[in-house]
PDB file of C-alpha atoms in Angstrom:
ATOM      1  CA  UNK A  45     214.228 -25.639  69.817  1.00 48.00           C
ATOM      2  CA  UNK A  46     216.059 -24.588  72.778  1.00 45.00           C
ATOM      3  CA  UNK A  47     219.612 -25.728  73.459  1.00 50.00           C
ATOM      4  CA  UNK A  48     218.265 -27.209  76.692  1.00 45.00           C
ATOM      5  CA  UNK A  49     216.132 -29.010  74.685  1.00 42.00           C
ATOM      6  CA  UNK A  50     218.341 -30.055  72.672  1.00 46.00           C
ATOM      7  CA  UNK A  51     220.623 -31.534  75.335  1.00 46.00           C
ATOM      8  CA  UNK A  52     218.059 -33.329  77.081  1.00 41.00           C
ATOM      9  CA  UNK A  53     216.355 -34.764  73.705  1.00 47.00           C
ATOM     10  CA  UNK A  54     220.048 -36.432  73.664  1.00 53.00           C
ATOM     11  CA  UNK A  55     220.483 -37.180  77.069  1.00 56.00           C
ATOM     12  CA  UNK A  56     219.224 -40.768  76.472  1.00 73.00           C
ATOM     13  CA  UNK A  57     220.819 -41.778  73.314  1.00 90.00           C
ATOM     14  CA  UNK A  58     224.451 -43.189  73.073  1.00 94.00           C
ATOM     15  CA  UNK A  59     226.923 -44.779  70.507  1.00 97.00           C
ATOM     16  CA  UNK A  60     226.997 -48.149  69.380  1.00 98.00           C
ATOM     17  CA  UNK A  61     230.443 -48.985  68.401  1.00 98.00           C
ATOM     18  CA  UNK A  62     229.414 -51.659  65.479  1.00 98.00           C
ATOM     19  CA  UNK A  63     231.417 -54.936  65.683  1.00 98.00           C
ATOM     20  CA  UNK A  64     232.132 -57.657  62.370  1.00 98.00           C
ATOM     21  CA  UNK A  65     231.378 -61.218  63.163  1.00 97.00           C
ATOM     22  CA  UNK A  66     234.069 -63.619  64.309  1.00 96.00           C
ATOM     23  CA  UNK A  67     234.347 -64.678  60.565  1.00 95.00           C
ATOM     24  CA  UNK A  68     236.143 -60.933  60.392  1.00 96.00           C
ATOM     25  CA  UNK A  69     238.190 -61.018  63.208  1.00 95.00           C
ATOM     26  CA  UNK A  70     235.566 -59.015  65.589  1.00 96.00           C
ATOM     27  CA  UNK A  71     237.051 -55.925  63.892  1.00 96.00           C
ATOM     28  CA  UNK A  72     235.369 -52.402  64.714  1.00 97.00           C
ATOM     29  CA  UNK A  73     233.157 -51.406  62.100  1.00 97.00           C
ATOM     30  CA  UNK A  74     232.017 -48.229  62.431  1.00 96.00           C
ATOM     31  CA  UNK A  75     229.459 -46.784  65.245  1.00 97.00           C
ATOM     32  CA  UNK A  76     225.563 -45.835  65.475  1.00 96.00           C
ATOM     33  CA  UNK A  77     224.128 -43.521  67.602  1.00 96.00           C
ATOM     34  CA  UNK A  78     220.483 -44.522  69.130  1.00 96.00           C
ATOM     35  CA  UNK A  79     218.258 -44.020  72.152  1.00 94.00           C
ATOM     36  CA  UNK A  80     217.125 -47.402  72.206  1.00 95.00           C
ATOM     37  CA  UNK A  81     219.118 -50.190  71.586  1.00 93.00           C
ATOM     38  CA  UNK A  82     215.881 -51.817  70.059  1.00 95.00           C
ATOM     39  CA  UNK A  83     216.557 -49.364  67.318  1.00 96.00           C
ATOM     40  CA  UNK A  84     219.604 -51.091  66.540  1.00 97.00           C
ATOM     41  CA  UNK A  85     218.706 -54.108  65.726  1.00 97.00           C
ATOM     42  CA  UNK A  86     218.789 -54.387  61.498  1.00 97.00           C
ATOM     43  CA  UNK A  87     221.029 -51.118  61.101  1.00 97.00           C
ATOM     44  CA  UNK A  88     223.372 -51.824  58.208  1.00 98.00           C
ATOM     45  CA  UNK A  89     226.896 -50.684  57.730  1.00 98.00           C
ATOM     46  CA  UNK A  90     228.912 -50.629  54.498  1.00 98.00           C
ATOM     47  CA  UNK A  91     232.633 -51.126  54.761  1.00 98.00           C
ATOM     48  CA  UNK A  92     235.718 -52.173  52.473  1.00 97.00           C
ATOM     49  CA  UNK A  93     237.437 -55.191  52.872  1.00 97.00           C
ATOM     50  CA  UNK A  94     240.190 -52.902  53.033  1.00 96.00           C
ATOM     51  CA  UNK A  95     239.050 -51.372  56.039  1.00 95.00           C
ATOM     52  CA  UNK A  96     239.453 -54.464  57.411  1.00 94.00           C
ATOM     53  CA  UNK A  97     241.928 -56.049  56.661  1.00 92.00           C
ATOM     54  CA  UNK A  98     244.167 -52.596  56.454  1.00 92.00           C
ATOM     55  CA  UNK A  99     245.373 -53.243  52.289  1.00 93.00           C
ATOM     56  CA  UNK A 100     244.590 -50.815  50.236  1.00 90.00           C
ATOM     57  CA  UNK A 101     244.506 -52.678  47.457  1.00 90.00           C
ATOM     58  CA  UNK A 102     241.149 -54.583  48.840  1.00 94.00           C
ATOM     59  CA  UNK A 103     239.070 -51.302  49.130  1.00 95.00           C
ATOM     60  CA  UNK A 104     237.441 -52.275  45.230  1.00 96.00           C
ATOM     61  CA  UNK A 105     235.540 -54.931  47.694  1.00 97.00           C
ATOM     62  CA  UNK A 106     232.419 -53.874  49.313  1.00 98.00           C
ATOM     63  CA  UNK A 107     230.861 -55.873  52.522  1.00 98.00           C
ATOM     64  CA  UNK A 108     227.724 -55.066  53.876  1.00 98.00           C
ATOM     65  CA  UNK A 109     227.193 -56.146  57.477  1.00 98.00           C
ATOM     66  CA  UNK A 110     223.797 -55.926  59.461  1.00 98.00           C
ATOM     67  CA  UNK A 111     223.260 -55.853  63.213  1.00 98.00           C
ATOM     68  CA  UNK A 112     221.743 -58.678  64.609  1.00 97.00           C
ATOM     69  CA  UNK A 113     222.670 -58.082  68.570  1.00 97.00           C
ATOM     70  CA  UNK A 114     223.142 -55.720  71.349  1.00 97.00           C
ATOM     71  CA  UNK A 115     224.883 -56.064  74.478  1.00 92.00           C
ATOM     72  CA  UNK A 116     225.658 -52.676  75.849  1.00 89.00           C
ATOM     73  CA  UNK A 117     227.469 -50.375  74.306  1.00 93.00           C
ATOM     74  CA  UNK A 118     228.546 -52.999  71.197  1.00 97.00           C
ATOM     75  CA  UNK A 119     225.895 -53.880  68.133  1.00 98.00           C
ATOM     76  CA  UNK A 120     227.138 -57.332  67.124  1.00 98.00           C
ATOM     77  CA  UNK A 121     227.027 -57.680  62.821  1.00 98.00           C
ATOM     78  CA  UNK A 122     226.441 -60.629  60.732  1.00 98.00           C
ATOM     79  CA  UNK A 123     227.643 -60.283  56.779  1.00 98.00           C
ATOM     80  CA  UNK A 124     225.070 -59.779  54.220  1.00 98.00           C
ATOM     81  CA  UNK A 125     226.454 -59.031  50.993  1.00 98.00           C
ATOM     82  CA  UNK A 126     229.858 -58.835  49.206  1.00 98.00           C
ATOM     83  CA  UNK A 127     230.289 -56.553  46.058  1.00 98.00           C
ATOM     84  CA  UNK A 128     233.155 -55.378  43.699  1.00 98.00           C
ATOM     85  CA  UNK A 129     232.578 -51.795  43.160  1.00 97.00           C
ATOM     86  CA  UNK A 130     231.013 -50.689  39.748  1.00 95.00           C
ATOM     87  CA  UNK A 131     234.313 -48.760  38.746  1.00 96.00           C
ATOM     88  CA  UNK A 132     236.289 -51.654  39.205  1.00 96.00           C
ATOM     89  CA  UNK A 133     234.126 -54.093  37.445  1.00 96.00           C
ATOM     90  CA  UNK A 134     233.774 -51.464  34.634  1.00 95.00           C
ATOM     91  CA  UNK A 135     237.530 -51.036  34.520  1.00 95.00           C
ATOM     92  CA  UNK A 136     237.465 -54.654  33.881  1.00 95.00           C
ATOM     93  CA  UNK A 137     235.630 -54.197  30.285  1.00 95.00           C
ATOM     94  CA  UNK A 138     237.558 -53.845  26.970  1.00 94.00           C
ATOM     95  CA  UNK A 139     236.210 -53.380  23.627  1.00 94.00           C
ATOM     96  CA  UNK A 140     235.848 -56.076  21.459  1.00 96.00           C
ATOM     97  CA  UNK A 141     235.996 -58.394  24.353  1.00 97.00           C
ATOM     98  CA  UNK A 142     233.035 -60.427  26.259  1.00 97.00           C
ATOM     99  CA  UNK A 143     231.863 -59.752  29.903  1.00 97.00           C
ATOM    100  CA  UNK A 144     229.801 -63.120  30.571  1.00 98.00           C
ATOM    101  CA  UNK A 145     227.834 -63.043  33.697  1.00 97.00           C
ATOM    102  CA  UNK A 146     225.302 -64.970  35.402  1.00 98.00           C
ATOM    103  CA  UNK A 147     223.134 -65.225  38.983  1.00 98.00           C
ATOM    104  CA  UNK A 148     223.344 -68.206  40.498  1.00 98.00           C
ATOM    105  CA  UNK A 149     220.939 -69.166  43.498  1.00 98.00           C
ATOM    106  CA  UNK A 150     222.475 -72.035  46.065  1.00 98.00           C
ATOM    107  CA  UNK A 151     221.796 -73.409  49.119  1.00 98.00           C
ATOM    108  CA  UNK A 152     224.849 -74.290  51.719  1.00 98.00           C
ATOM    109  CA  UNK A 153     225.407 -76.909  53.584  1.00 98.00           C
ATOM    110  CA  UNK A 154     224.180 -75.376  56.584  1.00 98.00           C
ATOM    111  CA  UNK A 155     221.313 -74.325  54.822  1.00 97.00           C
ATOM    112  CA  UNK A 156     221.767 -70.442  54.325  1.00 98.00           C
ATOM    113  CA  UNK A 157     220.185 -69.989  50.791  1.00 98.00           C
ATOM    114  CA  UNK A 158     222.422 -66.945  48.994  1.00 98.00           C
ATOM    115  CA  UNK A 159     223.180 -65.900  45.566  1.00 98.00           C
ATOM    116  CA  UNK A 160     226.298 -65.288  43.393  1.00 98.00           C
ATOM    117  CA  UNK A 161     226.873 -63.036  40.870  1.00 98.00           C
ATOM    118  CA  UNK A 162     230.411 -64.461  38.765  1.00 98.00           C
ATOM    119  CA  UNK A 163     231.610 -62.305  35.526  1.00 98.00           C
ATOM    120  CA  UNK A 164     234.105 -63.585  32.877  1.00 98.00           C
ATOM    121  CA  UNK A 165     236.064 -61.383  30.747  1.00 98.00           C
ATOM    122  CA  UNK A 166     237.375 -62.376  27.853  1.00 98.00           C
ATOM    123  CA  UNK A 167     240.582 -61.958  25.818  1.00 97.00           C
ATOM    124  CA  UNK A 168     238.818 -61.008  22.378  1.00 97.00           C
ATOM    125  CA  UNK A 169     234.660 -61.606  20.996  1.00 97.00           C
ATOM    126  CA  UNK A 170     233.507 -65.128  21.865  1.00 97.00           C
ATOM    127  CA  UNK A 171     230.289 -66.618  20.058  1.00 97.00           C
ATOM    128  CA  UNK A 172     227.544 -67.306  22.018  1.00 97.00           C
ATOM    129  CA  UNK A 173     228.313 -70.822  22.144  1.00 98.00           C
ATOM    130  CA  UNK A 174     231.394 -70.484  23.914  1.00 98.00           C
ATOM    131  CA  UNK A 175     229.455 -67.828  26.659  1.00 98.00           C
ATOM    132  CA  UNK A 176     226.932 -70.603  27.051  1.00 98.00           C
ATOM    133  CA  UNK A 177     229.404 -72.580  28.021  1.00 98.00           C
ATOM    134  CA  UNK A 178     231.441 -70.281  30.053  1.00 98.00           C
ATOM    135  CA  UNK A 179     228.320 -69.533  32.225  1.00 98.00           C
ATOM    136  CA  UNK A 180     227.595 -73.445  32.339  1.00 98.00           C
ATOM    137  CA  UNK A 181     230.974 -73.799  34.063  1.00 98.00           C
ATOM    138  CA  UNK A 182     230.303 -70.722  36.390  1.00 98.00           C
ATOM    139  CA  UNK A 183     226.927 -72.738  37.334  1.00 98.00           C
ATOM    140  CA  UNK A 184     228.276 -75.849  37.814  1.00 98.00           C
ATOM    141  CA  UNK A 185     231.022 -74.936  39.761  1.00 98.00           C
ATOM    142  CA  UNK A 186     229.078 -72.091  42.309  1.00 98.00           C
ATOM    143  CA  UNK A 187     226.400 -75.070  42.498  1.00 98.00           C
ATOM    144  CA  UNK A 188     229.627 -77.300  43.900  1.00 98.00           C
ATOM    145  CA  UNK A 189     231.058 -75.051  45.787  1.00 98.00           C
ATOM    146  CA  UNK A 190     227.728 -74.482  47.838  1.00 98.00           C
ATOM    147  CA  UNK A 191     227.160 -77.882  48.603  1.00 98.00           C
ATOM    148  CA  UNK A 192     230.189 -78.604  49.806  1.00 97.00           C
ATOM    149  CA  UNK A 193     230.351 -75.729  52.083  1.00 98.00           C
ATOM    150  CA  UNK A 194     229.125 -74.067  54.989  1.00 98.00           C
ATOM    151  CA  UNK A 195     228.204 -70.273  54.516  1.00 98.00           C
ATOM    152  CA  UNK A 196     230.953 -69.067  56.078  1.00 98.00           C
ATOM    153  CA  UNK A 197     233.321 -71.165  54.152  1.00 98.00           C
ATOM    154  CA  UNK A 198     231.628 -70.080  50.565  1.00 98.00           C
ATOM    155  CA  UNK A 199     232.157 -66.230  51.457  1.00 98.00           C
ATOM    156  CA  UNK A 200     235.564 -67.173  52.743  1.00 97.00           C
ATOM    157  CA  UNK A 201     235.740 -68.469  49.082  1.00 98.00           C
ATOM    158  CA  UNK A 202     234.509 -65.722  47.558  1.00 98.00           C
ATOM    159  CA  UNK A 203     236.709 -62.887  49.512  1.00 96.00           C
ATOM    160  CA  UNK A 204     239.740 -64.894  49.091  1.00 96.00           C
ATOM    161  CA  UNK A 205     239.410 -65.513  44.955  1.00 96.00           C
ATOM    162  CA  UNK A 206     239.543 -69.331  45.054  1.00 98.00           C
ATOM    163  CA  UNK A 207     235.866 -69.482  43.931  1.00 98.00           C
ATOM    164  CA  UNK A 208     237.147 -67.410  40.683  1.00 98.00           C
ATOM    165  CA  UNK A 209     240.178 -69.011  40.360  1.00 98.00           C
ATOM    166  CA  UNK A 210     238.257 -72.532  39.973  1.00 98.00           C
ATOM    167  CA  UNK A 211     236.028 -70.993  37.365  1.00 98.00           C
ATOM    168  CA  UNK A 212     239.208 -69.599  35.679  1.00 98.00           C
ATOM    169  CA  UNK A 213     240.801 -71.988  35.309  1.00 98.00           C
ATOM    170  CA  UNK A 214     237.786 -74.587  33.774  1.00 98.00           C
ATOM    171  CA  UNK A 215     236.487 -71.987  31.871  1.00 98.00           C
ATOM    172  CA  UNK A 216     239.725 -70.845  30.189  1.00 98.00           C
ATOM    173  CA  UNK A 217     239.893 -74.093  28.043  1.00 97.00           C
ATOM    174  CA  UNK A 218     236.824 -72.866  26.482  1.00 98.00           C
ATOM    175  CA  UNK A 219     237.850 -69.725  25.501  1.00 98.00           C
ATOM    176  CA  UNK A 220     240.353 -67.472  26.562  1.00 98.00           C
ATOM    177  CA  UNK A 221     240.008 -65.633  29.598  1.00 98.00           C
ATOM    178  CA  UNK A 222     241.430 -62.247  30.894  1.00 97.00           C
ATOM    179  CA  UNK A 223     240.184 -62.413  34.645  1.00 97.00           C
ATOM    180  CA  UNK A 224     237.289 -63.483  36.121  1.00 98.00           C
ATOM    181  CA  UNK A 225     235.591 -62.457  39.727  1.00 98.00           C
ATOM    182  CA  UNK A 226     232.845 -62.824  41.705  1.00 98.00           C
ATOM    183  CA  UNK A 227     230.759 -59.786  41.637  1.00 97.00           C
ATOM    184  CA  UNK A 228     228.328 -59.993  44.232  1.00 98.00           C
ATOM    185  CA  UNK A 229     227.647 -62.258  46.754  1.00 98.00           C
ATOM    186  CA  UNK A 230     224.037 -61.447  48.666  1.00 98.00           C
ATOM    187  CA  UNK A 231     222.453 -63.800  51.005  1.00 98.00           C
ATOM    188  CA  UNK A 232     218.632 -64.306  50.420  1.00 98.00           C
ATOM    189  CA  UNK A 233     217.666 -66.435  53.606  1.00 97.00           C
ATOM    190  CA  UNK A 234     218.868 -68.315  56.975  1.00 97.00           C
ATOM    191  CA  UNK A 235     218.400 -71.403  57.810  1.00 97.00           C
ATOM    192  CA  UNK A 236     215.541 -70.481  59.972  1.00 97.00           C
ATOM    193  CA  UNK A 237     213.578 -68.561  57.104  1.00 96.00           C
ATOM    194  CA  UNK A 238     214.316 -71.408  54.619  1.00 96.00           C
ATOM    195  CA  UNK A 239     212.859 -74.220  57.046  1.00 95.00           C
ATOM    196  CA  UNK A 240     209.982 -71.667  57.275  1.00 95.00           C
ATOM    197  CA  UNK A 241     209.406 -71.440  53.330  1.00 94.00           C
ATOM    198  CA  UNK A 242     209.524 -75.351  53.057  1.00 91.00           C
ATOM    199  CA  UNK A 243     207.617 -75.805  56.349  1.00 90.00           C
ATOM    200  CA  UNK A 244     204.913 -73.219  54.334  1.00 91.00           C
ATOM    201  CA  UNK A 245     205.102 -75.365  50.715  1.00 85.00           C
ATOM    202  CA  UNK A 246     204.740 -78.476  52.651  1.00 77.00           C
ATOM    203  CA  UNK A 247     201.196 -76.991  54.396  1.00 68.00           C
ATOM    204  CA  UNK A 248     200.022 -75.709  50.502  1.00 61.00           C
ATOM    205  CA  UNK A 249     200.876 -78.989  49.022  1.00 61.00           C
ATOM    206  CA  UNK A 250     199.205 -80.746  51.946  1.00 60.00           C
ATOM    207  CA  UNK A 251     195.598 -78.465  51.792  1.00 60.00           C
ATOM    208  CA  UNK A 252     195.754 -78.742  47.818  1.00 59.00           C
ATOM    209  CA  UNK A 253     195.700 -82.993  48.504  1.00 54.00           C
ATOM    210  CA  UNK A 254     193.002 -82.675  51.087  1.00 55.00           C
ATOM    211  CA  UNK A 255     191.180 -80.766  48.744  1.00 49.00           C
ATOM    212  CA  UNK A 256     191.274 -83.330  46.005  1.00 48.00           C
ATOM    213  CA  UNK A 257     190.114 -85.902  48.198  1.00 48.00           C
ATOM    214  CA  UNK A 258     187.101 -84.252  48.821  1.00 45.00           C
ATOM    215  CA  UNK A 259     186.231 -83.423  45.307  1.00 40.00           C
TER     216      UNK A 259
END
């Protein structure tokens, strides 16, 4: 390909400069390059918290944001997963210790449905008792968290360490505990997309009645 070929194949494409939601301070993010801004719309970008927030000592937390507008030359984000790096949870794992984990699937109070991912480490080898129990308080207290929150307020949670502090500091009195965090945070569905799934299980439920009337 010719260089004026080149030159005119970019002619109509410019850079996106990506931007966090107001959750993250509208902070820069990172840039795309596009012809269309069409073709912006669902780009992801990866980032640290770190990169954010300008500590170092926060770049072991991943956050994924997605765009989900364009206005000119900015691609507005919204946050789509959080995620300790696997280094830093494996630096996390001693031998003859326990790593208890567990996925937990909530729905906030402003009906975003996401799911957590909290991991325990212990001081020495618990039984499995005492790891049922330890993930019984991670449940229990994830499940509390979300319904007493809005999204924003449960990653807020989350990114902060209060979410694993709570579950520290029930589950410790169970068996001791060398740190616990939250190891992934993902969200599964807006508000919109869960009113769509129970608009959909309403309509089965309703056909499978109608069908045993007939019979």
């Amino acid at each position: 390909m010719s260089e004026r070929s080149v030159s005119k194949q970019r002619s109509g494409k410019r850079w996106y400069t990506l931007i966090a939601p107001e959750q993250f301070d509208r902070t820069e993010i990172g840039s795309t390059f596009a012809d269309d801004p069409e073709k912006v719309y669902g780009r992801t970008v990866e980032v640290t918290l770190g990169d954010i927030t300008g500590d170092q000592g926060e770049n072991n937390t991943k956050l994924t944001f997605k765009v989900n507008d364009v206005a000119s030359d900015a691609a507005y984000t919204e946050f789509i997963k959080h995620e300790l790096a696997r280094d830093y949870v494996r630096s996390l794992v001693r031998r003859g210790a326990s790593k208890v984990d567990v996925a937990i699937t909530v729905l906030t109070t402003d009906d975003y449905r996401v799911q957590l991912q909290p991991v325990a480490f212990t001081t020495k080898k618990a039984d499995r008792s005492q790891e049922k129990a330890i993930r019984r308080v991670m449940i229990d207290l994830v499940r509390e968290a979300a319904a007493e929150r809005t999204f924003d307020e449960l990653v807020d949670s989350v990114i902060e360490g209060r979410l694993s502090s709570a579950i520290y500091g029930e589950a410790k009195t169970i068996y001791p505990l060398r740190r616990v965090e939250v190891q992934k945070l993902t969200l599964e569905a807006r508000p919109e997309e869960v009113a769509a799934e129970e608009e959909a299980a309403v309509d089965v439920d309703e056909e499978d009645v109608a069908v045993g009337d007939e019979a």
